[in-house]
Each structure stands twice: as structure tokens, then as C-alpha cells.
mmCIF file of C-alpha atoms and ligand atoms in Angstrom:
data_model
loop_
_atom_site.group_PDB
_atom_site.id
_atom_site.type_symbol
_atom_site.label_atom_id
_atom_site.label_comp_id
_atom_site.label_asym_id
_atom_site.label_seq_id
_atom_site.Cartn_x
_atom_site.Cartn_y
_atom_site.Cartn_z
ATOM 1 C CA MET A 19 139.307 49.301 153.481
ATOM 2 C CA ALA A 20 140.632 48.570 157.113
ATOM 3 C CA ASP A 21 138.976 50.116 159.500
ATOM 4 C CA GLY A 22 140.824 53.581 160.493
ATOM 5 C CA MET A 23 141.937 54.057 156.989
ATOM 6 C CA ILE A 24 140.922 57.081 155.550
ATOM 7 C CA GLY A 25 140.332 55.966 151.722
ATOM 8 C CA ILE A 26 141.822 58.302 148.824
ATOM 9 C CA ASN A 27 140.098 61.853 148.639
ATOM 10 C CA LEU A 28 139.610 63.871 146.108
ATOM 11 C CA THR A 29 142.913 66.086 146.186
ATOM 12 C CA ARG A 30 145.058 63.033 146.494
ATOM 13 C CA HIS A 31 143.271 61.029 143.352
ATOM 14 C CA ILE A 32 144.147 63.966 140.946
ATOM 15 C CA TYR A 33 147.279 64.656 142.592
ATOM 16 C CA GLU A 34 148.058 60.476 141.975
ATOM 17 C CA LYS A 35 146.306 61.317 138.419
ATOM 18 C CA GLN A 36 148.455 64.053 137.234
ATOM 19 C CA LYS A 37 151.614 62.419 137.971
ATOM 20 C CA GLU A 38 150.193 60.518 134.704
ATOM 21 C CA HIS A 39 149.502 63.944 133.051
ATOM 22 C CA PRO A 40 152.523 66.093 134.032
ATOM 23 C CA GLU A 41 151.435 68.575 131.087
ATOM 24 C CA ALA A 42 147.931 69.526 133.336
ATOM 25 C CA THR A 43 148.503 72.141 135.341
ATOM 26 C CA GLY A 44 147.928 71.778 139.000
ATOM 27 C CA GLU A 45 145.081 74.211 138.671
ATOM 28 C CA LEU A 46 142.657 71.169 137.625
ATOM 29 C CA THR A 47 143.377 69.988 141.534
ATOM 30 C CA GLY A 48 142.206 73.544 142.700
ATOM 31 C CA ILE A 49 139.271 73.844 140.478
ATOM 32 C CA LEU A 50 137.518 70.295 141.612
ATOM 33 C CA ASN A 51 138.435 70.974 145.027
ATOM 34 C CA GLN A 52 136.166 74.565 144.574
ATOM 35 C CA ILE A 53 133.857 72.727 142.762
ATOM 36 C CA ALA A 54 133.659 70.352 145.890
ATOM 37 C CA PHE A 55 133.519 72.941 148.425
ATOM 38 C CA ALA A 56 131.027 74.662 146.663
ATOM 39 C CA ALA A 57 128.591 71.609 146.312
ATOM 40 C CA LYS A 58 129.106 70.212 150.199
ATOM 41 C CA ILE A 59 127.711 73.972 151.086
ATOM 42 C CA VAL A 60 124.587 73.111 148.410
ATOM 43 C CA SER A 61 124.275 69.506 149.947
ATOM 44 C CA ARG A 62 123.959 70.711 153.141
ATOM 45 C CA GLU A 63 121.281 72.905 151.887
ATOM 46 C CA VAL A 64 119.807 69.958 150.463
ATOM 47 C CA ASN A 65 119.742 67.870 152.685
ATOM 48 C CA LYS A 66 117.761 70.082 155.453
ATOM 49 C CA ALA A 67 115.647 71.961 152.467
ATOM 50 C CA GLY A 68 112.272 70.593 154.448
ATOM 51 C CA LEU A 69 113.179 72.171 157.269
ATOM 52 C CA VAL A 70 113.980 75.198 156.572
ATOM 53 C CA GLU A 71 112.418 77.990 154.140
ATOM 54 C CA ILE A 72 114.238 76.708 151.041
ATOM 55 C CA LEU A 73 111.758 74.984 148.938
ATOM 56 C CA GLY A 74 108.765 76.222 146.805
ATOM 57 C CA LEU A 75 109.347 78.894 144.141
ATOM 58 C CA THR A 76 110.781 81.979 143.900
ATOM 59 C CA GLY A 77 107.717 83.050 141.552
ATOM 60 C CA LYS A 78 110.474 84.187 138.790
ATOM 61 C CA GLU A 79 111.547 82.221 135.288
ATOM 62 C CA ASN A 80 114.617 81.662 134.054
ATOM 63 C CA VAL A 81 116.243 82.090 130.061
ATOM 64 C CA GLN A 82 114.253 78.506 129.757
ATOM 65 C CA GLY A 83 110.857 80.116 130.456
ATOM 66 C CA GLU A 84 110.893 77.577 133.713
ATOM 67 C CA GLU A 85 110.093 78.438 137.264
ATOM 68 C CA VAL A 86 112.928 79.051 139.066
ATOM 69 C CA GLN A 87 112.891 76.930 142.635
ATOM 70 C CA LYS A 88 114.487 78.670 145.621
ATOM 71 C CA LEU A 89 117.191 75.872 145.639
ATOM 72 C CA ASP A 90 118.235 76.566 141.984
ATOM 73 C CA ASP A 91 118.904 80.410 142.872
ATOM 74 C CA PHE A 92 120.503 79.294 146.157
ATOM 75 C CA ALA A 93 122.894 76.789 143.874
ATOM 76 C CA ASN A 94 123.672 79.175 141.317
ATOM 77 C CA GLU A 95 124.382 81.921 143.701
ATOM 78 C CA ILE A 96 126.939 79.330 145.636
ATOM 79 C CA PHE A 97 128.748 78.069 142.813
ATOM 80 C CA VAL A 98 129.031 81.406 140.660
ATOM 81 C CA ASN A 99 130.008 83.559 143.805
ATOM 82 C CA THR A 100 132.970 80.446 144.485
ATOM 83 C CA LEU A 101 134.451 79.792 141.145
ATOM 84 C CA GLY A 102 134.033 83.070 140.197
ATOM 85 C CA ARG A 103 136.220 84.319 143.121
ATOM 86 C CA SER A 104 138.609 81.119 142.516
ATOM 87 C CA GLY A 105 141.097 82.843 140.223
ATOM 88 C CA HIS A 106 140.675 79.703 138.154
ATOM 89 C CA PHE A 107 138.473 80.918 135.555
ATOM 90 C CA CYS A 108 137.805 83.926 132.883
ATOM 91 C CA ILE A 109 134.594 83.482 132.354
ATOM 92 C CA MET A 110 131.612 81.428 133.374
ATOM 93 C CA ALA A 111 127.978 80.584 132.143
ATOM 94 C CA THR A 112 125.116 78.671 134.111
ATOM 95 C CA GLU A 113 121.344 77.698 133.194
ATOM 96 C CA GLU A 114 119.760 80.338 135.345
ATOM 97 C CA GLU A 115 121.654 83.165 133.780
ATOM 98 C CA VAL A 116 120.521 84.244 130.181
ATOM 99 C CA ASP A 117 124.165 85.695 128.867
ATOM 100 C CA THR A 118 128.103 84.486 130.218
ATOM 101 C CA ILE A 119 128.853 85.438 133.639
ATOM 102 C CA PRO A 120 132.135 87.386 133.822
ATOM 103 C CA ILE A 121 134.486 87.363 136.665
ATOM 104 C CA PRO A 122 134.114 89.873 139.426
ATOM 105 C CA GLU A 123 135.776 93.049 139.367
ATOM 106 C CA GLY A 124 139.041 92.901 141.622
ATOM 107 C CA TYR A 125 139.210 88.910 141.071
ATOM 108 C CA LYS A 126 142.109 87.206 138.938
ATOM 109 C CA CYS A 127 140.883 85.981 135.626
ATOM 110 C CA GLY A 128 142.087 82.222 134.983
ATOM 111 C CA TYR A 129 142.846 79.789 132.267
ATOM 112 C CA TYR A 130 139.744 77.762 132.157
ATOM 113 C CA SER A 131 135.746 78.311 131.593
ATOM 114 C CA ILE A 132 132.989 76.674 133.066
ATOM 115 C CA ALA A 133 129.408 76.047 132.442
ATOM 116 C CA LEU A 134 127.289 74.787 135.059
ATOM 117 C CA ASP A 135 123.755 73.453 135.730
ATOM 118 C CA PRO A 136 123.782 74.476 139.434
ATOM 119 C CA LEU A 137 120.597 72.181 140.066
ATOM 120 C CA ASP A 138 119.393 69.573 137.765
ATOM 121 C CA GLY A 139 115.782 68.326 138.287
ATOM 122 C CA SER A 140 114.524 70.821 139.687
ATOM 123 C CA SER A 141 110.855 69.181 139.521
ATOM 124 C CA ASN A 142 112.095 66.801 142.029
ATOM 125 C CA ILE A 143 113.043 69.053 144.643
ATOM 126 C CA ASP A 144 109.813 69.159 146.391
ATOM 127 C CA VAL A 145 109.385 66.000 146.304
ATOM 128 C CA ASN A 146 112.561 64.598 148.074
ATOM 129 C CA VAL A 147 113.890 62.580 145.129
ATOM 130 C CA ASN A 148 117.709 62.852 144.101
ATOM 131 C CA ILE A 149 118.717 66.300 142.173
ATOM 132 C CA GLY A 150 122.062 67.164 141.053
ATOM 133 C CA THR A 151 124.627 69.865 139.640
ATOM 134 C CA ILE A 152 126.265 69.395 136.415
ATOM 135 C CA PHE A 153 129.653 71.132 135.442
ATOM 136 C CA ALA A 154 131.882 71.094 132.232
ATOM 137 C CA VAL A 155 135.285 72.894 132.388
ATOM 138 C CA HIS A 156 137.167 73.947 129.137
ATOM 139 C CA ARG A 157 140.524 75.375 128.840
ATOM 140 C CA LYS A 158 140.561 79.321 127.838
ATOM 141 C CA ILE A 159 140.944 79.616 123.687
ATOM 142 C CA THR A 160 140.783 83.347 123.472
ATOM 143 C CA GLY A 161 143.680 85.909 124.049
ATOM 144 C CA GLU A 162 142.278 88.495 126.327
ATOM 145 C CA GLU A 163 142.425 88.444 129.809
ATOM 146 C CA LYS A 164 138.706 88.193 130.240
ATOM 147 C CA GLY A 165 136.946 85.266 128.170
ATOM 148 C CA THR A 166 134.253 85.784 126.087
ATOM 149 C CA ALA A 167 131.448 83.056 124.684
ATOM 150 C CA GLU A 168 134.199 81.540 122.721
ATOM 151 C CA ASP A 169 135.927 80.187 125.472
ATOM 152 C CA LEU A 170 132.794 78.336 126.695
ATOM 153 C CA MET A 171 131.422 77.093 123.236
ATOM 154 C CA GLN A 172 133.719 74.421 122.233
ATOM 155 C CA PRO A 173 132.966 71.068 121.229
ATOM 156 C CA GLY A 174 132.455 68.706 123.962
ATOM 157 C CA ARG A 175 135.487 66.783 122.817
ATOM 158 C CA ASN A 176 137.744 69.541 123.817
ATOM 159 C CA LEU A 177 136.756 69.377 127.846
ATOM 160 C CA ILE A 178 139.166 68.876 130.044
ATOM 161 C CA ALA A 179 137.052 67.939 132.810
ATOM 162 C CA GLY A 180 133.344 67.096 133.289
ATOM 163 C CA GLY A 181 131.123 65.785 136.058
ATOM 164 C CA TYR A 182 128.321 66.219 138.208
ATOM 165 C CA VAL A 183 127.138 65.902 142.146
ATOM 166 C CA VAL A 184 124.258 63.888 142.781
ATOM 167 C CA TYR A 185 122.520 64.770 146.218
ATOM 168 C CA GLY A 186 120.609 61.646 147.026
ATOM 169 C CA SER A 187 120.850 59.078 149.889
ATOM 170 C CA SER A 188 124.315 60.062 150.114
ATOM 171 C CA THR A 189 126.175 62.931 148.152
ATOM 172 C CA MET A 190 128.500 62.084 145.163
ATOM 173 C CA LEU A 191 130.495 63.704 142.919
ATOM 174 C CA VAL A 192 131.589 61.512 139.682
ATOM 175 C CA MET A 193 133.938 63.103 137.361
ATOM 176 C CA SER A 194 136.453 62.587 134.444
ATOM 177 C CA THR A 195 139.817 64.538 133.494
ATOM 178 C CA GLY A 196 139.678 62.556 130.325
ATOM 179 C CA ASN A 197 141.816 59.735 132.515
ATOM 180 C CA GLY A 198 138.478 56.998 133.113
ATOM 181 C CA VAL A 199 135.600 58.193 135.236
ATOM 182 C CA HIS A 200 135.785 58.205 139.138
ATOM 183 C CA GLY A 201 133.033 58.321 141.915
ATOM 184 C CA PHE A 202 133.386 60.145 145.380
ATOM 185 C CA THR A 203 131.052 59.745 148.250
ATOM 186 C CA LEU A 204 131.038 62.576 150.681
ATOM 187 C CA ASP A 205 131.738 61.785 154.452
ATOM 188 C CA PRO A 206 129.976 64.506 155.939
ATOM 189 C CA SER A 207 131.532 63.538 159.356
ATOM 190 C CA VAL A 208 135.179 64.427 158.048
ATOM 191 C CA GLY A 209 133.722 67.037 155.070
ATOM 192 C CA GLU A 210 135.851 65.068 152.598
ATOM 193 C CA PHE A 211 134.721 63.222 149.197
ATOM 194 C CA LEU A 212 136.316 59.918 149.768
ATOM 195 C CA GLU A 213 136.961 57.483 146.606
ATOM 196 C CA SER A 214 133.702 54.870 146.276
ATOM 197 C CA HIS A 215 133.354 54.199 142.879
ATOM 198 C CA PRO A 216 137.234 54.076 141.028
ATOM 199 C CA ASP A 217 137.292 53.961 137.351
ATOM 200 C CA ILE A 218 133.395 53.387 136.704
ATOM 201 C CA LYS A 219 132.854 51.208 133.342
ATOM 202 C CA ILE A 220 129.453 51.054 131.890
ATOM 203 C CA PRO A 221 128.329 47.947 130.775
ATOM 204 C CA VAL A 222 128.552 47.370 126.873
ATOM 205 C CA LYS A 223 124.843 46.209 126.725
ATOM 206 C CA GLY A 224 122.172 46.521 129.270
ATOM 207 C CA LYS A 225 118.758 45.763 130.311
ATOM 208 C CA ILE A 226 116.947 49.003 131.448
ATOM 209 C CA TYR A 227 115.679 51.991 128.861
ATOM 210 C CA SER A 228 115.002 55.539 130.722
ATOM 211 C CA ILE A 229 112.830 57.949 128.749
ATOM 212 C CA ASN A 230 109.908 59.898 129.494
ATOM 213 C CA GLU A 231 107.013 57.954 127.914
ATOM 214 C CA GLY A 232 104.565 60.253 128.042
ATOM 215 C CA ASN A 233 106.257 62.158 125.133
ATOM 216 C CA TYR A 234 105.774 58.951 122.708
ATOM 217 C CA PRO A 235 103.288 60.461 120.486
ATOM 218 C CA TYR A 236 105.622 63.624 119.534
ATOM 219 C CA TRP A 237 108.737 61.462 118.630
ATOM 220 C CA SER A 238 110.023 60.532 115.295
ATOM 221 C CA GLU A 239 109.144 57.351 113.799
ATOM 222 C CA GLY A 240 112.689 56.178 114.324
ATOM 223 C CA VAL A 241 112.679 56.648 118.265
ATOM 224 C CA ARG A 242 109.010 55.071 118.389
ATOM 225 C CA GLN A 243 110.114 52.039 116.303
ATOM 226 C CA TYR A 244 113.291 51.484 118.801
ATOM 227 C CA ILE A 245 111.016 52.111 121.724
ATOM 228 C CA ASP A 246 108.678 49.240 120.788
ATOM 229 C CA HIS A 247 111.656 46.815 119.363
ATOM 230 C CA ILE A 248 112.919 46.815 122.848
ATOM 231 C CA LYS A 249 109.451 46.177 124.905
ATOM 232 C CA GLU A 250 108.950 43.226 122.503
ATOM 233 C CA LYS A 251 109.387 39.699 124.208
ATOM 234 C CA ASP A 252 112.637 37.983 122.797
ATOM 235 C CA LYS A 253 114.689 36.078 125.804
ATOM 236 C CA ALA A 254 117.664 35.918 123.129
ATOM 237 C CA THR A 255 118.490 39.452 123.302
ATOM 238 C CA GLY A 256 117.299 40.409 126.840
ATOM 239 C CA ARG A 257 114.031 41.934 125.804
ATOM 240 C CA PRO A 258 111.732 43.428 126.955
ATOM 241 C CA TYR A 259 114.077 45.519 128.879
ATOM 242 C CA SER A 260 112.750 47.145 131.943
ATOM 243 C CA THR A 261 111.974 50.879 132.440
ATOM 244 C CA ARG A 262 113.821 52.930 135.087
ATOM 245 C CA TYR A 263 113.127 56.983 135.071
ATOM 246 C CA ILE A 264 113.665 59.262 137.576
ATOM 247 C CA GLY A 265 113.367 62.853 135.781
ATOM 248 C CA SER A 266 116.423 64.010 137.350
ATOM 249 C CA MET A 267 119.530 63.573 134.305
ATOM 250 C CA VAL A 268 121.991 63.292 137.021
ATOM 251 C CA ALA A 269 120.022 60.352 138.896
ATOM 252 C CA ASP A 270 119.358 58.636 135.510
ATOM 253 C CA VAL A 271 122.801 59.405 133.896
ATOM 254 C CA HIS A 272 124.336 57.992 137.665
ATOM 255 C CA ARG A 273 122.120 54.607 137.506
ATOM 256 C CA THR A 274 123.126 54.376 133.724
ATOM 257 C CA LEU A 275 126.596 54.719 133.999
ATOM 258 C CA LEU A 276 126.816 51.747 136.813
ATOM 259 C CA LYS A 277 124.343 49.568 135.575
ATOM 260 C CA GLY A 278 124.179 50.392 132.018
ATOM 261 C CA GLY A 279 121.328 50.702 129.400
ATOM 262 C CA ILE A 280 120.181 54.018 127.717
ATOM 263 C CA PHE A 281 118.968 56.990 128.895
ATOM 264 C CA MET A 282 117.198 59.374 126.317
ATOM 265 C CA TYR A 283 115.725 62.810 125.776
ATOM 266 C CA PRO A 284 114.688 63.096 122.106
ATOM 267 C CA ALA A 285 114.028 65.764 119.897
ATOM 268 C CA ASP A 286 109.752 66.115 120.224
ATOM 269 C CA ASN A 287 107.117 68.473 118.455
ATOM 270 C CA LYS A 288 105.522 68.699 121.683
ATOM 271 C CA ASP A 289 107.019 72.248 121.787
ATOM 272 C CA PRO A 290 107.458 74.812 118.888
ATOM 273 C CA ARG A 291 110.063 76.676 121.075
ATOM 274 C CA LYS A 292 112.364 73.256 121.521
ATOM 275 C CA PRO A 293 112.714 71.287 118.664
ATOM 276 C CA HIS A 294 115.688 69.546 119.504
ATOM 277 C CA GLY A 295 114.656 68.371 123.058
ATOM 278 C CA LYS A 296 114.480 69.952 126.394
ATOM 279 C CA LEU A 297 118.161 68.975 127.100
ATOM 280 C CA ARG A 298 120.869 71.590 126.881
ATOM 281 C CA LEU A 299 124.241 71.177 125.557
ATOM 282 C CA LEU A 300 126.749 73.125 127.055
ATOM 283 C CA TYR A 301 125.832 72.070 130.730
ATOM 284 C CA GLU A 302 123.753 69.130 130.513
ATOM 285 C CA CYS A 303 124.290 66.726 127.411
ATOM 286 C CA ALA A 304 128.193 67.778 126.852
ATOM 287 C CA PRO A 305 129.659 66.791 130.251
ATOM 288 C CA MET A 306 127.334 63.693 130.397
ATOM 289 C CA ALA A 307 128.304 62.565 127.217
ATOM 290 C CA PHE A 308 132.317 63.031 128.170
ATOM 291 C CA LEU A 309 131.550 60.959 130.926
ATOM 292 C CA CYS A 310 129.598 58.062 129.367
ATOM 293 C CA GLU A 311 132.444 57.886 126.554
ATOM 294 C CA HIS A 312 135.461 57.932 129.053
ATOM 295 C CA ALA A 313 133.225 55.186 131.126
ATOM 296 C CA GLY A 314 133.559 52.954 127.660
ATOM 297 C CA GLY A 315 130.301 53.913 126.856
ATOM 298 C CA ALA A 316 128.521 56.356 123.723
ATOM 299 C CA ALA A 317 126.609 59.614 123.636
ATOM 300 C CA SER A 318 124.393 60.294 120.570
ATOM 301 C CA THR A 319 122.529 62.971 119.243
ATOM 302 C CA GLY A 320 120.618 60.310 117.110
ATOM 303 C CA THR A 321 122.706 60.773 114.389
ATOM 304 C CA GLY A 322 126.227 61.725 115.674
ATOM 305 C CA PRO A 323 128.357 62.002 118.772
ATOM 306 C CA VAL A 324 127.210 64.585 121.201
ATOM 307 C CA LEU A 325 130.814 65.520 121.838
ATOM 308 C CA ASP A 326 131.493 66.282 117.982
ATOM 309 C CA VAL A 327 128.756 68.937 118.017
ATOM 310 C CA GLN A 328 130.067 72.816 117.860
ATOM 311 C CA PRO A 329 127.599 74.923 119.832
ATOM 312 C CA THR A 330 126.393 77.989 118.326
ATOM 313 C CA GLU A 331 124.001 79.414 121.162
ATOM 314 C CA LEU A 332 125.204 79.189 125.118
ATOM 315 C CA HIS A 333 121.388 77.466 126.226
ATOM 316 C CA GLN A 334 121.388 75.458 122.763
ATOM 317 C CA ARG A 335 119.308 71.958 122.845
ATOM 318 C CA VAL A 336 120.361 68.718 121.326
ATOM 319 C CA PRO A 337 118.970 65.406 121.314
ATOM 320 C CA PHE A 338 120.396 62.904 123.544
ATOM 321 C CA PHE A 339 120.810 59.267 123.721
ATOM 322 C CA ALA A 340 123.542 57.698 125.935
ATOM 323 C CA GLY A 341 124.682 55.053 127.849
ATOM 324 C CA SER A 342 125.631 50.991 126.977
ATOM 325 C CA ALA A 343 127.610 51.318 123.592
ATOM 326 C CA GLN A 344 125.715 48.550 121.715
ATOM 327 C CA ASP A 345 122.335 50.022 123.090
ATOM 328 C CA VAL A 346 123.531 53.562 121.958
ATOM 329 C CA ARG A 347 124.404 51.752 118.396
ATOM 330 C CA GLU A 348 120.863 49.959 118.170
ATOM 331 C CA LEU A 349 119.269 53.008 118.981
ATOM 332 C CA GLU A 350 120.990 55.018 116.315
ATOM 333 C CA GLU A 351 120.166 52.037 113.479
ATOM 334 C CA PHE A 352 116.420 52.663 114.048
ATOM 335 C CA ILE A 353 117.065 56.508 113.227
ATOM 336 C CA VAL A 354 118.751 55.788 110.170
ATOM 337 C CA LYS A 355 116.384 53.403 108.985
ATOM 338 C CA TYR A 356 113.042 54.931 109.717
ATOM 339 C CA ASP A 357 113.841 58.842 109.850
HETATM 340 P P1 AHG B 412 116.844 71.441 135.335
HETATM 341 O O1 AHG B 412 116.144 70.973 136.521
HETATM 342 O O2 AHG B 412 118.362 71.656 135.471
HETATM 343 O O3 AHG B 412 116.299 72.370 134.447
HETATM 344 O O4 AHG B 412 116.598 69.608 134.324
HETATM 345 C C1 AHG B 412 115.637 69.370 134.398
HETATM 346 C C2 AHG B 412 115.733 67.955 133.224
HETATM 347 C C3 AHG B 412 116.371 67.024 133.445
HETATM 348 O O5 AHG B 412 117.193 66.823 134.750
HETATM 349 C C4 AHG B 412 115.492 65.810 133.178
HETATM 350 O O6 AHG B 412 116.313 64.855 133.020
HETATM 351 C C5 AHG B 412 114.718 66.387 132.329
HETATM 352 O O7 AHG B 412 114.480 67.580 132.997
HETATM 353 C C6 AHG B 412 112.877 65.898 132.893
HETATM 354 O O8 AHG B 412 112.519 66.499 131.898
HETATM 355 P P2 AHG B 412 110.622 65.645 131.739
HETATM 356 O O9 AHG B 412 110.184 66.103 132.814
HETATM 357 O O10 AHG B 412 110.148 66.450 130.430
HETATM 358 O O11 AHG B 412 111.056 64.205 131.695
HETATM 359 MN MN1 MN B 413 119.311 70.318 134.331
HETATM 360 MN MN1 MN B 414 118.744 73.210 136.385
#
């Protein structure tokens, strides 16, 4: 880009894209700008986390039975307050709240619902490793002014927007409104997200696998056989693959979108309370699957597309295998063969 030329910012990108989709209301622009605004505030806090009293635990546990970090709470507050008062949504849900979150009294209800993981990768907060926010936006499908859980618990196939913010060496917003996947990098000097990764496409086959190998003894036979297979030496098929595991879903999926390969969080029998793995459908797996498919990749529960799962509970978990189409397909073949 020529010096002095400011790139396409988020607003202009959506406007350009929407010209191809006149049916999409201008609200999408407003929705994504509000998400970007909240992300800038969280980014500022994340980037000085080591300096102010924002690290560490709150001493509380969330609905998942997990320790709540101060930054989890901070990010949850920022996104819920900003989006709840934006006039775009009829109901919200986040990882940190047991039940659905209504729009505050006195504020307009809109025609969309949003589910959020306000701070993904909490275990990495105190060690200065990439963390993120994940969002999933559906159109309202119920008739009353105030939305219900039904507006949130739609299959990922219905998503009208999905994406994440990754707070790392730079802060990036990666999103799709169903028309390709696009990455924007925050330029703090102008406070704008500028398009830096137009039309991201996942390579059809990768050379990286990403999984928490510590759970190996708890996986199904099919998953274990697949992992053993990609570690065998076979130059013709590019094996063994390299392994990369950051432990923040946003960071592992971001790398997979850009470099290809396969990210996995299988079901495991380690914790009887979590028979379907650790990752939540509504605000982790569905939006990430939406991005992977729109980037030309695939996202599977091991037995079918994540986007086709009809949610039955707000915080339900599903097994998650996503990335290069050929790698995900091969994993599914191992599950069919051995499980
Ligand atoms: P969150 O911090 O929102 O609870 O999400 C953490 C998730 C996800 O980011 C990551 O992929 C996974 O936890 C890592 O889990 P393990 O530590 O069990 O590998
Ligand atoms: Mn998460
Ligand atoms: Mn989280």
C-alpha cells in the first residue's frame, strides 16, 4: 500500500460487501462496528495487563465450573454493556453467564441475537500468550420484541456473522458475513481496524496438527489411530506433520486459517461431566466452523458438519475438528473406520 494511503477500514469493507448484498440491512455495519469498539477497549486492557491490577483470579467460578480471571470478567462486562445498549440485539449469551442476558430496561431491542466467548484462552492470560474474543450473530426468529433462547440456539448454518478478535503482537479482527473471510489489523495510532488479510482461504491440505496430546489416553480409538497415522514417516504424504498447540482456541484456529492443517478438541472420557469435549458449540465451535467453511475448509464433530448441529442447551459442548478440508475428511474416515 502506498505510503500515506489509509487502507480499507472495517466500515468501508462491510459497506463495499453489502453493495453485493442489498438485502442485508445496514445493521450489520453497526453490529460489527460495536463489536470492534468493545474489542478496542479490551485490547487496551490486555496490552497493559501486566501493569495494572487486572491479572489473576477473581476467586469466582463460572457456570463451567472454571476459575474466572479478572480479564474474563472485564471483557464480559465490556461486551455485554456495549452490545446490550447498541439497539441491534434482542437477547445475548456469554460463556460467563449461566442464563441468557436480556436487553437492559429502557434500551431498544433489535433484530439479532449474539453469543460471545468474551475472553478465550483464559489459561494463557498470565503468561502473556495470545487470547481472544469469539462472537456469533443470528437473525431473530421469534415474534416477541424481547428475544428468547430460541433466537440464540440456531444451527451454525444460519449464522449471519461470525468471527473473533485475537489479542496478540497485534490485535486482529477476523470475520465473515457469509461472503468470504476477512482479517483486519488494529492500527492503534488511528484507532481503526484496517483490512490486512482480504479473502482468507485455508490450504486444502496442511502439514500441522494441533491437539492437546496430554489427553491421548482418553480419546476414542479412531482419534488415537488418526494421530498415530499423521506421526508415521511417509514423505509421499508429507508425514509426519509438525505439531503446534497454543491452548487458546482463537490463536490455534487463526494459525490454521492462515497456514492450514487441522485443529482438534475431541470428546474424551477424562471428565464424566464433559463427555463431548471441552469446547462450547454456541460461542466457540459454531462461529469458528462458520469461518473455516467460508474460508474453503471444513469443521466437523467427527461424524458430521458442526454447522448442522441443532443446539439443545446454551453451553453445550461438541467435539471439534477443523481446518484443511482434506485433513478433516481424513480424520472423519478414521473415526468411521475405528469408532
Ligand atoms: P476459555 O478460556 O474461553 O474457557 O477457552 C479455553 C479453551 C480454548 O481456548 C482452548 O482451545 C482450550 O480451552 C484449551 O483446553 P486445554 O487446556 O484442555 O487443552
Ligand atoms: Mn473459549
Ligand atoms: Mn472464555
